Short mmCIF file of C-alpha atoms in Angstrom, two decimals:
data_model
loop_
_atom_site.label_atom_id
_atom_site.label_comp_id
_atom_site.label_asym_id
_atom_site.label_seq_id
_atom_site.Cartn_x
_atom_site.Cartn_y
_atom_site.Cartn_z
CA UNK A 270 1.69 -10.04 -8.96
CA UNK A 271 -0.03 -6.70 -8.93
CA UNK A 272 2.45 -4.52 -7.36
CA UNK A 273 0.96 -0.81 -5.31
CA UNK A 274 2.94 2.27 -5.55
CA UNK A 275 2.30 5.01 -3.11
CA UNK A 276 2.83 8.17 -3.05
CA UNK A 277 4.09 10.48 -1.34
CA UNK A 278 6.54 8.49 0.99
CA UNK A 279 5.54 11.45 3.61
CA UNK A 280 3.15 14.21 3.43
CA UNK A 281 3.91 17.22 6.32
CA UNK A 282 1.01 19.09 6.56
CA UNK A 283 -0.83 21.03 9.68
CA UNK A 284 -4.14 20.23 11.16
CA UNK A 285 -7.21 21.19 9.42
CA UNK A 286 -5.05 21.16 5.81
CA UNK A 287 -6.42 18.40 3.23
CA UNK A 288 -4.96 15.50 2.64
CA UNK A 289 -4.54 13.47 -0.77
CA UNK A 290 -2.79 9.95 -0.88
CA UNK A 291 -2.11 7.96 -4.11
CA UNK A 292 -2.15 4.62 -5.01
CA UNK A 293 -1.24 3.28 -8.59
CA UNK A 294 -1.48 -0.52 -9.32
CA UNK A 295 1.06 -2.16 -11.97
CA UNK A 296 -2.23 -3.61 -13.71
CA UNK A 297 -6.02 -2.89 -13.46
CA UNK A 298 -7.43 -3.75 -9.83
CA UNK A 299 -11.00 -4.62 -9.65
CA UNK A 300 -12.79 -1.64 -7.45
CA UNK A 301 -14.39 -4.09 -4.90
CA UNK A 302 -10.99 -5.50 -4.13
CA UNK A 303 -8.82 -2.26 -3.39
CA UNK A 304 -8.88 -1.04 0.33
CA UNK A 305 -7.16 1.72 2.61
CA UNK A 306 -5.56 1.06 6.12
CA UNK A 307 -4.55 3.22 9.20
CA UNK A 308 -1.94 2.60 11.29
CA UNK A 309 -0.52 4.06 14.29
CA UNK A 310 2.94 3.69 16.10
CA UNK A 311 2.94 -0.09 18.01
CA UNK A 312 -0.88 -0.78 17.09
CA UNK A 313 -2.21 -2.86 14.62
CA UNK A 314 -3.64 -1.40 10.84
CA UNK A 315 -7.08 -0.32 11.18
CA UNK A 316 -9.47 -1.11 8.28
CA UNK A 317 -10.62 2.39 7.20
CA UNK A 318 -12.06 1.72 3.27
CA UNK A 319 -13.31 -0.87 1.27
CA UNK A 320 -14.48 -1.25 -2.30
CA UNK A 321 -12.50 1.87 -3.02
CA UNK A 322 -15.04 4.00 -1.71
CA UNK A 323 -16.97 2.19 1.22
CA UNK A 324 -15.69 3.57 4.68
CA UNK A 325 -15.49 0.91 7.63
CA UNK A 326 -17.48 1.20 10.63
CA UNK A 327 -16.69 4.06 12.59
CA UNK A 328 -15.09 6.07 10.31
CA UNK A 329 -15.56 9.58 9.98
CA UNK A 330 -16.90 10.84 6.66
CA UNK A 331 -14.02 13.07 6.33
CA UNK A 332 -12.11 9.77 4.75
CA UNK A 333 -12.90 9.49 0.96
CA UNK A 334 -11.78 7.00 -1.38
CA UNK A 335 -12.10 7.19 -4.83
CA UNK A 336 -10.15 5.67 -7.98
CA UNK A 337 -10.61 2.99 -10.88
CA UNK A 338 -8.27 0.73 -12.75
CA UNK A 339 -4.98 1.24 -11.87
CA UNK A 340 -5.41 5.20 -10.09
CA UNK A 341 -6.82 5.27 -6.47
CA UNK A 342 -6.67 8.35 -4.06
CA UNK A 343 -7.59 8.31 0.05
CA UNK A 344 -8.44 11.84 0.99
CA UNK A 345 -8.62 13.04 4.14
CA UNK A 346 -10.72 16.54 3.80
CA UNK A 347 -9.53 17.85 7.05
CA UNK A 348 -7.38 16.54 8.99
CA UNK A 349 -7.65 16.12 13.02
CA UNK A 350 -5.05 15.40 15.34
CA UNK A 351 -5.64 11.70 15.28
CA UNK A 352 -4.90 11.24 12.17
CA UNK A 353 -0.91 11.58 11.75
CA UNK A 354 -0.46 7.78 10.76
CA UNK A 355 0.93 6.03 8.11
CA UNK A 356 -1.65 4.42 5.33
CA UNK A 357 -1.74 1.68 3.22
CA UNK A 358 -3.49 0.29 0.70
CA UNK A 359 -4.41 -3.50 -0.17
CA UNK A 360 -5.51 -4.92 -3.57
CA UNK A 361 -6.79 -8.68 -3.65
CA UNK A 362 -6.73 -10.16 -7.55
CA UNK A 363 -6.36 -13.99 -8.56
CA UNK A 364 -5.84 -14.87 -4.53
CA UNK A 365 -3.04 -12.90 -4.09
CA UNK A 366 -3.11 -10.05 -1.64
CA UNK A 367 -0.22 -6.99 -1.79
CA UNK A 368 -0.01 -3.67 0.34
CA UNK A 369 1.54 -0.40 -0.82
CA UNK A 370 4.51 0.65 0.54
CA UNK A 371 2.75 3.37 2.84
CA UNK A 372 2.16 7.20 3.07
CA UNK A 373 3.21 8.22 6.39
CA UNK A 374 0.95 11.41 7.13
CA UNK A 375 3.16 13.68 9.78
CA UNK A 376 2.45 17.04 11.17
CA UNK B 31 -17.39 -8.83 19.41
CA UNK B 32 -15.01 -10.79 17.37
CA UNK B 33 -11.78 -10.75 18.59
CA UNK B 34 -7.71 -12.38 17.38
CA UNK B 35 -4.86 -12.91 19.45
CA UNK B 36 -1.52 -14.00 18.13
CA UNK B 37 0.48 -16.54 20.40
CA UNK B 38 3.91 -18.15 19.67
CA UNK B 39 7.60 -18.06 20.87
CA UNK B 40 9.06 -14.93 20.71
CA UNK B 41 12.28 -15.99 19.93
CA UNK B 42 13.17 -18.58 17.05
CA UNK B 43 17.17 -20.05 16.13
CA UNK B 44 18.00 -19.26 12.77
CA UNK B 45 17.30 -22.28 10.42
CA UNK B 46 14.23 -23.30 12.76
CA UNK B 47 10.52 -23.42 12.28
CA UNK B 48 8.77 -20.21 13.44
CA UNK B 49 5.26 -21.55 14.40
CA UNK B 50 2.42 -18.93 15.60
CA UNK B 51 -1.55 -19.77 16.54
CA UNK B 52 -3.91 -17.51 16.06
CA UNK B 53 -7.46 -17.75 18.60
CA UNK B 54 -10.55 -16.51 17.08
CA UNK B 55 -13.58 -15.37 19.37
CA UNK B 56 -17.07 -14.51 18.62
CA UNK B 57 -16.82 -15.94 15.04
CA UNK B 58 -16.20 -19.37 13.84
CA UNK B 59 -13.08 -20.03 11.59
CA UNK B 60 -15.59 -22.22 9.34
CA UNK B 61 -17.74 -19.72 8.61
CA UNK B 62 -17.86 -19.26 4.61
CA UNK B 63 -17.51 -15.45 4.47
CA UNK B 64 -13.75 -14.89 5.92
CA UNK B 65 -10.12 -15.91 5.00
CA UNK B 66 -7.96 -16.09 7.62
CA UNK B 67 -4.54 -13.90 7.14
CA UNK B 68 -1.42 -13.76 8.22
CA UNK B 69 0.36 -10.51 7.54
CA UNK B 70 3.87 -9.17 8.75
CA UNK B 71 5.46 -6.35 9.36
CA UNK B 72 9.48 -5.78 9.61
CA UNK B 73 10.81 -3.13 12.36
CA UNK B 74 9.92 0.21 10.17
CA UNK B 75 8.67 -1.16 7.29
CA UNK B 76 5.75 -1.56 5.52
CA UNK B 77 3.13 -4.57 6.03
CA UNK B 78 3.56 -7.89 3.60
CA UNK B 79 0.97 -10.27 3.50
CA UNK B 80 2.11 -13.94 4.04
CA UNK B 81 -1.24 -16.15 3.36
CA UNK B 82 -4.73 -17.41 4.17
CA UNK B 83 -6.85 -20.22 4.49
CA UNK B 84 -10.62 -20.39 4.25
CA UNK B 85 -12.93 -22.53 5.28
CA UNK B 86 -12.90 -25.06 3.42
CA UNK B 87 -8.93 -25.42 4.38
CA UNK B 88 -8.32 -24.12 0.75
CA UNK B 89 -4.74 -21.79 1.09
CA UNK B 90 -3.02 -19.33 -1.09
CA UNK B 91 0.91 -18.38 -0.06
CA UNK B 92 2.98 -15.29 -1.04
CA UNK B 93 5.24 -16.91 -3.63
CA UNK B 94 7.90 -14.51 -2.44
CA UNK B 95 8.40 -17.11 0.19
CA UNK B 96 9.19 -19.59 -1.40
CA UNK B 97 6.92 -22.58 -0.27
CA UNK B 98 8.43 -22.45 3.34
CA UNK B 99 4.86 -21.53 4.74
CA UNK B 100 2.16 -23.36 5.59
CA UNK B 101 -1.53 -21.86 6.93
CA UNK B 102 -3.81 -24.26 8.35
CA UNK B 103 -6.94 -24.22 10.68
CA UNK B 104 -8.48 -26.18 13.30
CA UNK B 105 -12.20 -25.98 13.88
CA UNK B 106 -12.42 -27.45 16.97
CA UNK B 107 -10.42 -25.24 18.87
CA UNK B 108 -11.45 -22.63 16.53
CA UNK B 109 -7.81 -21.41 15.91
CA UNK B 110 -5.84 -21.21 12.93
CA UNK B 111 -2.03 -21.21 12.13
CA UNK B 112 0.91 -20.14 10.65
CA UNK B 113 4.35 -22.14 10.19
CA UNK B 114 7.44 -21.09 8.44
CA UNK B 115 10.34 -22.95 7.69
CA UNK B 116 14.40 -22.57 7.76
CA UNK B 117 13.77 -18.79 8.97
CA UNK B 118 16.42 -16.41 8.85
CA UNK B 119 16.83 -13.01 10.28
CA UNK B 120 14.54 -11.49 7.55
CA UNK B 121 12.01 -13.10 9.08
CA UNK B 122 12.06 -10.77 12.14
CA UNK B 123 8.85 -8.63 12.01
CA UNK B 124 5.59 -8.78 14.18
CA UNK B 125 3.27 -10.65 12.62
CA UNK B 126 -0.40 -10.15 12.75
CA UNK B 127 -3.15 -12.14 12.17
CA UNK B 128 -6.42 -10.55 10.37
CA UNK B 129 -10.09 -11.94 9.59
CA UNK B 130 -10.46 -11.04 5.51
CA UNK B 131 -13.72 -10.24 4.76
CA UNK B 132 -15.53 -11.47 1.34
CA UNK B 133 -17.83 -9.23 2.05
CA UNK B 134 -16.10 -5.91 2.54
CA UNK B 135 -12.92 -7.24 0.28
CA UNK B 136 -10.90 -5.95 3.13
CA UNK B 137 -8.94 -7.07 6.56
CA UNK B 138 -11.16 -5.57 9.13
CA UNK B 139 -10.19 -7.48 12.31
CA UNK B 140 -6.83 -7.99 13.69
CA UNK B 141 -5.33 -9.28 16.31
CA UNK B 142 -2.46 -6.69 18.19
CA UNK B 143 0.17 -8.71 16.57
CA UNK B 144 3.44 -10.31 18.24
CA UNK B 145 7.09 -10.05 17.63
CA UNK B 146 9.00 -12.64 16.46
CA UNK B 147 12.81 -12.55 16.58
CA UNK B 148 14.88 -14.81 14.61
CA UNK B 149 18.54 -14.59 16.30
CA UNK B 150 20.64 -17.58 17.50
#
């Protein structure tokens, strides 16, 4: 099993600051196979990349994803109001599925 | 627009079956480009995926539990479900259900999820 280790636990920053999220595998992921998730107090996660890099329908270009092997980042440039969630990300490999443990982004 | 809504008791005896459906809309569960998922998340915690079944009825389980799930679908009422087995109170946590994509490699549609309680 391909474990995901994010970090940080919490990031406190201010509207408008950037915003850089980590995600390191246990082994190699496969770049298609390594998404990002929002989610928001009592709502369900909300899809936000694919692919490491592909953003979802509807979101805002200020969401990047980048990364390879076992090193993937989410960065959001600036961040707006609406965006104080937690995040997760999701790596698929031999048809298994895990989630990091989450970055909770507060203000 | 495609939509997923969890149903199921809301309460479940310790030792008991948990048993949840999930109702697709505006897709069908056979089509060839989607697994569905089941995914959980504990009070607080983070989200842990529990399974999914494709079209074809093929499954693959989280081996962290043990063989006590089971994922199946049913075409005709186009719904798809999730069972699990001799539950105990770790297996309080709303669980979702999500539409995989094989095309984006990523879960982007879920249903609002329900809470399941495992208390006697």
């Amino acid at each position: 099993e391909i474990v995901l280790t994010q970090s940080p636990d919490t990031l406190s920053l201010s509207p408008g600051e950037r915003a850089t999220l980590s995600c390191r595998a246990s082994q190699s992921v496969m770049s298609h196979y390594l998404a990002w998730y929002q989610q928001k107090p009592g709502q369900a996660p909300r899809l936000l990349i694919s692919g490491t890099s592909s953003r979802a329908t509807g979101i805002p270009d200020r969401f990047r994803g980048r990364g390879s092997g076992t090193d993937f980042t989410l960065t959001i440039s600036s961040l707006e109001p609406e965006d104080f969630a937690v995040y997760y990300c999701q790596q698929y490999s031999s048809a298994q599925v895990t989630f990091g443990g989450g970055t909770k982004v507060e203000i | 627009q495609v939509q997923l809504q969890e149903s199921g008791p809301g309460l479940v005896k310790p030792s008991q079956t948990l048993s949840l459906t999930c109702t697709v809309s505006g897709v069908s569960v056979s089509s060839g480009t989607y697994y569905w998922t089941w995914v959980r998340q504990p009070a607080g915690k983070g989200l842990e995926w529990i399974g999914r079944v494709s079209d074809s009825g093929s499954t693959s389980y989280n081996p962290s539990l043990k063989g006590r799930v089971t994922i199946s679908e049913d075409t005709s009422t186009n719904q798809f479900s999730l069972r699990v087995t001799s539950v105990t109170a770790a297996d309080t946590a709303v669980y979702y259900c999500a539409r995989y994509s094989l095309f984006y490699y990523g879960m982007d549609v879920w249903g609002q999820g329900t809470t399941v309680t495992v208390s006697s």
